[in-house]
Amino acid sequence: MFQRVATVFLLSLNVQLIPLYYGLAVDTNAKNVADLELLCHIIKLHSASTESLDDGDLPNTEKDELEKLNTTLSVPAWKGIFQTAESKDDEDPAYCSKASDKPACIKQWNKWKKLAAAAAASENLPSKVLHDAAKLTSPAGTAAQLMMAQILAEADALEANYKTNIQKEITAAKKLQTGKLQDAIFGKQAKPDTANSRCTAAVQTNRQITCKPSKAVATVCGTAVCICAKDATQQNGDLCSDATSSTQLNYGSSNIGTVYEAIASKCAHAPAEKLSSQRIHSLIAAFKARLKTYHAVGGAVVYLGTVSSDTNNCASSDSNGCADFTELAASKAVTAVKTDNWIDQLLEAAETLRIAEAATNKRKETVTRLQNLLKKGRELYTRLAVVEAPTLIGKPTDGTTGATNKHQAATAKEEAKKECNSAKD
């Protein structure tokens, strides 16, 4: 009985291990898996989330209400030319008949109409108080008008600065994934969403010449091809694990997009990223840390991947493949190192992102300042309700008694004080 159970167990174990043995078999020459893993994370920057980069217009709630308060405090003679009830836009108001920019004038006129209608309803105002003509034309009313105009001017300046500077800096970063980042990863003529056309790189007559920053290694995808692809010589196993080299690289041809397709399908499994300047800098630092040096007789080689054991460089070699970055090593250069490669392009993208990240904080600060300006405007409007309007000598003309008027004024004053204290809190 024991022998039968042991036999069944061993057979079962053998069946379970067959796929594992097979997996190990196809990866016996997978020397560059870790290098490709890093490149996959860099490639993933192209589809990283930009949710934190908000370049939309500022909320208009605060600005709209400030404009309404400003209209409410305007002199009665000005407000009197508008209807107090909402109405359709005027197509050709007389006010704009001689305007140099008539369309702009008509647009502004209809905006004033809407503001005047909104400002005429006390329920739309702080403390639900609509100041009368006597109070608006008093010294306190005039002072309130000037202060409200100053508050609105400050809000206008904040909005203008956002549109002119802050918004553009954020938008520039959001365009990176179809601009500089895309070019660095896939090449300028690449179509990242089209199969077999995702990668463009300068393939030359042999692997050694091809796999340099001035050629195919100028892009991230070209670098990945150099450390993973098979060619007529490199045929033994998969350098970057199973299914990353299904198409042989042909030198002097333009099939690098097809060769890269297998790599792209594997890199697509990498986790989602959030696009940030810090993320780019950390990936570049990790890349530089993975570079190795081979001290050959013909000269040291700085490379990613596995150097040829025959020629001690990145030439075609069975069981080996690398990307030669010696051109970018200052210690090996005889002239200034060129910066037209994906590493420097990513650094430029990181700087654009850094500026955008700072601009995003400025956007939040701008919104907060607008909210504070609105609070200030509401307090100003409420304080005016507490101010005594000029008293006319004589009997009331509205059919009420003086005592009744005084009681109503005292009640309004008390309500205004409560609203003012509430706004301050």
PDB file of C-alpha atoms in Angstrom, residues 10 29 31 48-49 61 97 111 120 122 137 143 166 216 219 228 253 262 277 305 313 330 364 373 376:
ATOM      1  CA  LEU A  10       6.185  10.768  -7.352  1.00  0.00           C
ATOM      2  CA  ASN A  29      20.368  31.949 -21.486  1.00  0.00           C
ATOM      3  CA  LYS A  31      21.048  36.925 -18.991  1.00  0.00           C
ATOM      4  CA  ALA A  48       1.787  56.781 -17.036  1.00  0.00           C
ATOM      5  CA  SER A  49      -1.041  58.640 -15.338  1.00  0.00           C
ATOM      6  CA  THR A  61     -17.645  80.263  -8.703  1.00  0.00           C
ATOM      7  CA  SER A  97     -23.387 100.751 -31.620  1.00  0.00           C
ATOM      8  CA  LYS A 111     -22.788  89.617 -19.078  1.00  0.00           C
ATOM      9  CA  ALA A 120     -31.310  92.578  -7.911  1.00  0.00           C
ATOM     10  CA  SER A 122     -31.787  89.778  -2.184  1.00  0.00           C
ATOM     11  CA  THR A 137     -24.587 106.762  -2.515  1.00  0.00           C
ATOM     12  CA  ALA A 143     -15.881 103.359   0.050  1.00  0.00           C
ATOM     13  CA  ILE A 166       0.722  78.638 -14.615  1.00  0.00           C
ATOM     14  CA  ALA A 216      19.570  52.379 -32.497  1.00  0.00           C
ATOM     15  CA  THR A 219      15.809  55.345 -28.198  1.00  0.00           C
ATOM     16  CA  CYS A 228      17.134  41.083 -26.381  1.00  0.00           C
ATOM     17  CA  SER A 253      16.427  46.522 -43.002  1.00  0.00           C
ATOM     18  CA  ALA A 262       7.387  40.852 -28.762  1.00  0.00           C
ATOM     19  CA  SER A 277       9.948  64.208 -12.309  1.00  0.00           C
ATOM     20  CA  GLY A 305      23.380  43.648 -21.127  1.00  0.00           C
ATOM     21  CA  ASN A 313      32.108  44.562 -27.347  1.00  0.00           C
ATOM     22  CA  ALA A 330      32.951  61.504 -20.465  1.00  0.00           C
ATOM     23  CA  LYS A 364      -3.994  75.261  -5.730  1.00  0.00           C
ATOM     24  CA  LEU A 373     -11.020  87.114  -1.753  1.00  0.00           C
ATOM     25  CA  LYS A 376     -13.370  89.223   2.039  1.00  0.00           C
TER      26      LYS A 376
END
